[in-house]
N, CA and C atoms as an extended XYZ file, in Angstrom:
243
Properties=species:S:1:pos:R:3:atomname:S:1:resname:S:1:resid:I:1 pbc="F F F"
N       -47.972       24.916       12.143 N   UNK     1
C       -46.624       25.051       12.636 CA  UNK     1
C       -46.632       25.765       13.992 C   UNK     1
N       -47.116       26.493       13.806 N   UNK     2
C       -47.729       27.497       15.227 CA  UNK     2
C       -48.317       26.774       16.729 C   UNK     2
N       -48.953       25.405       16.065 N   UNK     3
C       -49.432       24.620       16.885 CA  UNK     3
C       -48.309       23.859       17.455 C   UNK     3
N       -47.608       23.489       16.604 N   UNK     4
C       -46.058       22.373       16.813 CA  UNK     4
C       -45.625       23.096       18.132 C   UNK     4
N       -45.192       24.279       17.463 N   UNK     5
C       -44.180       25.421       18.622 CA  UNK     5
C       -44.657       25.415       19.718 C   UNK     5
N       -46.039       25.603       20.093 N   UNK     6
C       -46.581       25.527       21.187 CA  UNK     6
C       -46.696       24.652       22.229 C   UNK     6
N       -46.765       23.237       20.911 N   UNK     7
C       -46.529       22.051       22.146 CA  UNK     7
C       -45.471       21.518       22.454 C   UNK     7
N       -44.360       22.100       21.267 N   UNK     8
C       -42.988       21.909       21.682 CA  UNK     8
C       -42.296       22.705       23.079 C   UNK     8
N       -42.650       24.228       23.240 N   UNK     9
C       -42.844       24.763       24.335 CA  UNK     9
C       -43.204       24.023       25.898 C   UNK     9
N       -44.797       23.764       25.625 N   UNK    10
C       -45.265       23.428       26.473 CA  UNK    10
C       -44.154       22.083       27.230 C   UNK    10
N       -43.903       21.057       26.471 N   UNK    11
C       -42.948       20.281       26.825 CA  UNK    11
C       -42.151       20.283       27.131 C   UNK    11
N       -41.204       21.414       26.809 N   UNK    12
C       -40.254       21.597       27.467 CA  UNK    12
C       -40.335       22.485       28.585 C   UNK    12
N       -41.293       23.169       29.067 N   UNK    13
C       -42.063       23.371       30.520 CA  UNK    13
C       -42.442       22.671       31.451 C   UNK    13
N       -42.477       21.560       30.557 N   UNK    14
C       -42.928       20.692       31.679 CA  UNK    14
C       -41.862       19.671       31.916 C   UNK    14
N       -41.016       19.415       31.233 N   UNK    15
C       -39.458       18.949       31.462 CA  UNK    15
C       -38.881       19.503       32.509 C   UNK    15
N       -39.047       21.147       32.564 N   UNK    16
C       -38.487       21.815       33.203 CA  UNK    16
C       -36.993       22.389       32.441 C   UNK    16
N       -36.819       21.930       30.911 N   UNK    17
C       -35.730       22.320       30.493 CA  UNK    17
C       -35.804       24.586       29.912 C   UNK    17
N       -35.002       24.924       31.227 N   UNK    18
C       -35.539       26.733       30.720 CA  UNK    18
C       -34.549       26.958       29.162 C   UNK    18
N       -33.783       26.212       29.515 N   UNK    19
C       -33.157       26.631       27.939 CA  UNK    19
C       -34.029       26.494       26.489 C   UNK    19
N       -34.370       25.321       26.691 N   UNK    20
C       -35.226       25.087       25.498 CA  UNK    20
C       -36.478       25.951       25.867 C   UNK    20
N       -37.274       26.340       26.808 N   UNK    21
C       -38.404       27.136       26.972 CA  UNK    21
C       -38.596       28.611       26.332 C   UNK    21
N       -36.765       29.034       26.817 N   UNK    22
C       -36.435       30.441       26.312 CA  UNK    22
C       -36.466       30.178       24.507 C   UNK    22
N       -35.676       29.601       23.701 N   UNK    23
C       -35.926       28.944       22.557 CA  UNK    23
C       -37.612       28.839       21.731 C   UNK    23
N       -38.202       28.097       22.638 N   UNK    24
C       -39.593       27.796       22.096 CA  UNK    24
C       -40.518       28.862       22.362 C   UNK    24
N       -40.385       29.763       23.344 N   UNK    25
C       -40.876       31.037       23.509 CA  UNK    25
C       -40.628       31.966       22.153 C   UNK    25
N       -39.223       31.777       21.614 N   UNK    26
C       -38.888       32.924       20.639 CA  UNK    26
C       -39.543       32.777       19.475 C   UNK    26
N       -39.610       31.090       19.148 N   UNK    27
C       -40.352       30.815       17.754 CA  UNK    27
C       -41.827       30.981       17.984 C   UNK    27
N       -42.472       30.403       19.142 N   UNK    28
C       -43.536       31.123       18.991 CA  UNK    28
C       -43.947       32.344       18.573 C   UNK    28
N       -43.021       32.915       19.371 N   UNK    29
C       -43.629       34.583       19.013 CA  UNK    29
C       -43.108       35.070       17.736 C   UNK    29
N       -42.171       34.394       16.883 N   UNK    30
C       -42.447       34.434       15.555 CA  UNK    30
C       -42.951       33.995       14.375 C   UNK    30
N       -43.642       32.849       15.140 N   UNK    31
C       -44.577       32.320       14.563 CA  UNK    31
C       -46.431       32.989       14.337 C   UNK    31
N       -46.314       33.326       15.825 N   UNK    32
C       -47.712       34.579       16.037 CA  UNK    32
C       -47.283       35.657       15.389 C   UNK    32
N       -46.261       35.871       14.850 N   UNK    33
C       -46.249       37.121       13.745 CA  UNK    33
C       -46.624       36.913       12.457 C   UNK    33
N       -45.853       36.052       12.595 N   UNK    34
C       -45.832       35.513       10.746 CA  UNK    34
C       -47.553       34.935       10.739 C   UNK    34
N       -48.493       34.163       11.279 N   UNK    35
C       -49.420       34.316       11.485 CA  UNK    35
C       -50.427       35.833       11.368 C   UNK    35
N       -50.127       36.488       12.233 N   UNK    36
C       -50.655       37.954       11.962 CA  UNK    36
C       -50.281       38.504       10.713 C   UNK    36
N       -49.537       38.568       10.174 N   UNK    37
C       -49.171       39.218        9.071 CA  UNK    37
C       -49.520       38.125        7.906 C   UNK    37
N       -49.843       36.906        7.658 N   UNK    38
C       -50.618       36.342        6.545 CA  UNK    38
C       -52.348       36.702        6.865 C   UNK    38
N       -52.669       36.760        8.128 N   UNK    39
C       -53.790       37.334        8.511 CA  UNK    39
C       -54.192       38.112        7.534 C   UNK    39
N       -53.944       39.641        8.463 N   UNK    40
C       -53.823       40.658        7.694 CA  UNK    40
C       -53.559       40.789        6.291 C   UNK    40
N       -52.832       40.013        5.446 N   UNK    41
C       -52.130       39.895        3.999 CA  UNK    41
C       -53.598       39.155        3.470 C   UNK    41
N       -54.009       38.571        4.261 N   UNK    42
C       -55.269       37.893        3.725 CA  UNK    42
C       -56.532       38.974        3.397 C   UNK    42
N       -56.977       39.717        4.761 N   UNK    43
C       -57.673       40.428        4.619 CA  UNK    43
C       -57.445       41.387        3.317 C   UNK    43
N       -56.960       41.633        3.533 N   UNK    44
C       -55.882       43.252        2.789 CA  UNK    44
C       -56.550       42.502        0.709 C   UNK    44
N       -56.491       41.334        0.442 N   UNK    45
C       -56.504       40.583       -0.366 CA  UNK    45
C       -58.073       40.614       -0.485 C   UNK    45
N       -58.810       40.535        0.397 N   UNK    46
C       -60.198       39.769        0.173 CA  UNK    46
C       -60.727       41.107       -0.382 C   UNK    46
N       -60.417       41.944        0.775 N   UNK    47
C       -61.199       43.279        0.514 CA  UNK    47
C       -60.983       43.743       -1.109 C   UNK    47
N       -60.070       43.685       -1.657 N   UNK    48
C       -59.283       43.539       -2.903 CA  UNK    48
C       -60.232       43.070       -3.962 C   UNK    48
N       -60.143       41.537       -3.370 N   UNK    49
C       -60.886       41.057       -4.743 CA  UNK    49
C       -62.610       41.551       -3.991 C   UNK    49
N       -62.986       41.711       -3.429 N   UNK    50
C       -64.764       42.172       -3.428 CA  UNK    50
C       -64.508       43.214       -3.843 C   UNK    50
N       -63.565       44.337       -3.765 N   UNK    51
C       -64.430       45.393       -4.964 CA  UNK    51
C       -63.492       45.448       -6.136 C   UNK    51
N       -63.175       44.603       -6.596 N   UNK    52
C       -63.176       44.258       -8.196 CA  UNK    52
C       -64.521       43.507       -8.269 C   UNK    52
N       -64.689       42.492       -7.509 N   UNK    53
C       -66.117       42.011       -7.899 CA  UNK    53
C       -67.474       42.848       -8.109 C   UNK    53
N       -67.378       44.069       -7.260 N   UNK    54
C       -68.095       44.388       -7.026 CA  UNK    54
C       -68.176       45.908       -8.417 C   UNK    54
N       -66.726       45.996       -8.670 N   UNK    55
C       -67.298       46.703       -9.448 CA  UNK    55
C       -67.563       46.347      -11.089 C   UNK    55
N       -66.784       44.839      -10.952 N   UNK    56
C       -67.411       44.345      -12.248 CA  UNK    56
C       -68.808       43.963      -12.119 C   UNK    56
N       -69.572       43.950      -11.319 N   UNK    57
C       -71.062       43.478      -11.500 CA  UNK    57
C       -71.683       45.014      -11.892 C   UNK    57
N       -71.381       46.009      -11.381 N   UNK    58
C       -71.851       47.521      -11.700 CA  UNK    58
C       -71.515       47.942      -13.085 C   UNK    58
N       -69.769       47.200      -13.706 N   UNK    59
C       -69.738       47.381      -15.195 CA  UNK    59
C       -70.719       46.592      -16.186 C   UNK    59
N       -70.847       45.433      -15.527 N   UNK    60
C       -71.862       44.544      -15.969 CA  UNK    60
C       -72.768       44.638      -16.296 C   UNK    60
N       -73.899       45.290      -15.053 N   UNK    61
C       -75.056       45.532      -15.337 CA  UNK    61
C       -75.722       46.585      -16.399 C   UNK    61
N       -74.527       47.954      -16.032 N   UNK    62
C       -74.499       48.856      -17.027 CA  UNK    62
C       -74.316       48.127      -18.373 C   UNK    62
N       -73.057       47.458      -19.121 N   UNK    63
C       -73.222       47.083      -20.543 CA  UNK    63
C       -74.311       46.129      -20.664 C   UNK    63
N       -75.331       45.453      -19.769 N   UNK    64
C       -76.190       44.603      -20.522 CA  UNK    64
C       -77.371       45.653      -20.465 C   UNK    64
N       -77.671       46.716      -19.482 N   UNK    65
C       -78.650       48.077      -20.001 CA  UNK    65
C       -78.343       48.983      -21.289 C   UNK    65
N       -76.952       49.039      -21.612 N   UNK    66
C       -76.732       49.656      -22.761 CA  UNK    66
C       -77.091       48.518      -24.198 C   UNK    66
N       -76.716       47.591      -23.612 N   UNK    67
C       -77.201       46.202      -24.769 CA  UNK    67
C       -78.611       46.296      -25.362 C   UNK    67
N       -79.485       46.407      -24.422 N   UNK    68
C       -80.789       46.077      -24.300 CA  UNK    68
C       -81.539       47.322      -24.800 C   UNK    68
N       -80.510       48.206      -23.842 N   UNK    69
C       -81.440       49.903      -24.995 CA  UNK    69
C       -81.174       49.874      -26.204 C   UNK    69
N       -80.034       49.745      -26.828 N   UNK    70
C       -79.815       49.313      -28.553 CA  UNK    70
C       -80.167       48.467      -29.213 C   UNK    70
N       -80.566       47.596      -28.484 N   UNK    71
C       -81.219       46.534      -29.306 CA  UNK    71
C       -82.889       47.237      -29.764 C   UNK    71
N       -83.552       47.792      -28.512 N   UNK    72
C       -84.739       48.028      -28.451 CA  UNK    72
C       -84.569       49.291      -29.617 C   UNK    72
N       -83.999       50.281      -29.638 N   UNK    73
C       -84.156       50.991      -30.302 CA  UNK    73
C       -83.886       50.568      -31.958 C   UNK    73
N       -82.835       49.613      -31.848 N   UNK    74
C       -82.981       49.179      -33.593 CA  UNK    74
C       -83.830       48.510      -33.922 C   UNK    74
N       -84.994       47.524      -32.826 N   UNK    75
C       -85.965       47.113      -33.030 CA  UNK    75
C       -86.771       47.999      -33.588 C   UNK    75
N       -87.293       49.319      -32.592 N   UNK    76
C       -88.022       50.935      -33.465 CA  UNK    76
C       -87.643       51.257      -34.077 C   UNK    76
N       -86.549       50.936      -34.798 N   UNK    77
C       -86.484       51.742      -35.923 CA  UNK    77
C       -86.643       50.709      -36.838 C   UNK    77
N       -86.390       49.341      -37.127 N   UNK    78
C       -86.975       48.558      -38.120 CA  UNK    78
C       -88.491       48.492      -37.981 C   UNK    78
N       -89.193       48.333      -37.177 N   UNK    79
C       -90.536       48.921      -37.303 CA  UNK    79
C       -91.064       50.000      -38.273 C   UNK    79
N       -90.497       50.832      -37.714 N   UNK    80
C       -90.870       52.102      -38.501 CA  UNK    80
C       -90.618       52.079      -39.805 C   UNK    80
N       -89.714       51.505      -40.362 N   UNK    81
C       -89.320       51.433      -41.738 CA  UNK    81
C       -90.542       50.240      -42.211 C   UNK    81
């Protein structure tokens, strides 16, 4: 959409129509907002989900070390019996 505005702009620059220029100037530049701010809304998001990811792989790893030590140890102890 951002792209539209621009060449809708541009065209009417080169028409020479300033009314419509003043117009296509305004949506642009609310278009480069609304742009920046899904940007940002994006980032803000990613960073988000990597450390949930990141800290489910750390919960992860921990319950399959706690898995593995209990297993091993009920292994020693059916041994022993």
């Amino acid at each position: 959409m951002l792209a539209k505005k621009r060449e809708a702009k541009a065209k009417a620059e080169l028409a020479g129509r300033m009314d419509k220029v003043q117009q296509a100037q305004e949506e642009v530049a609310e278009w480069e907002a609304k742009v920046e701010r899904s940007q940002e809304e994006f980032e803000r998001i990613s960073r988000a989900i990597k450390k949930e990811v990141d800290r489910f792989d750390i919960v992860r790893v921990k319950d399959f070390k706690d898995m593995i030590v209990k297993y091993l140890e009920a292994l020693m102890t059916s041994q022993q019996q």
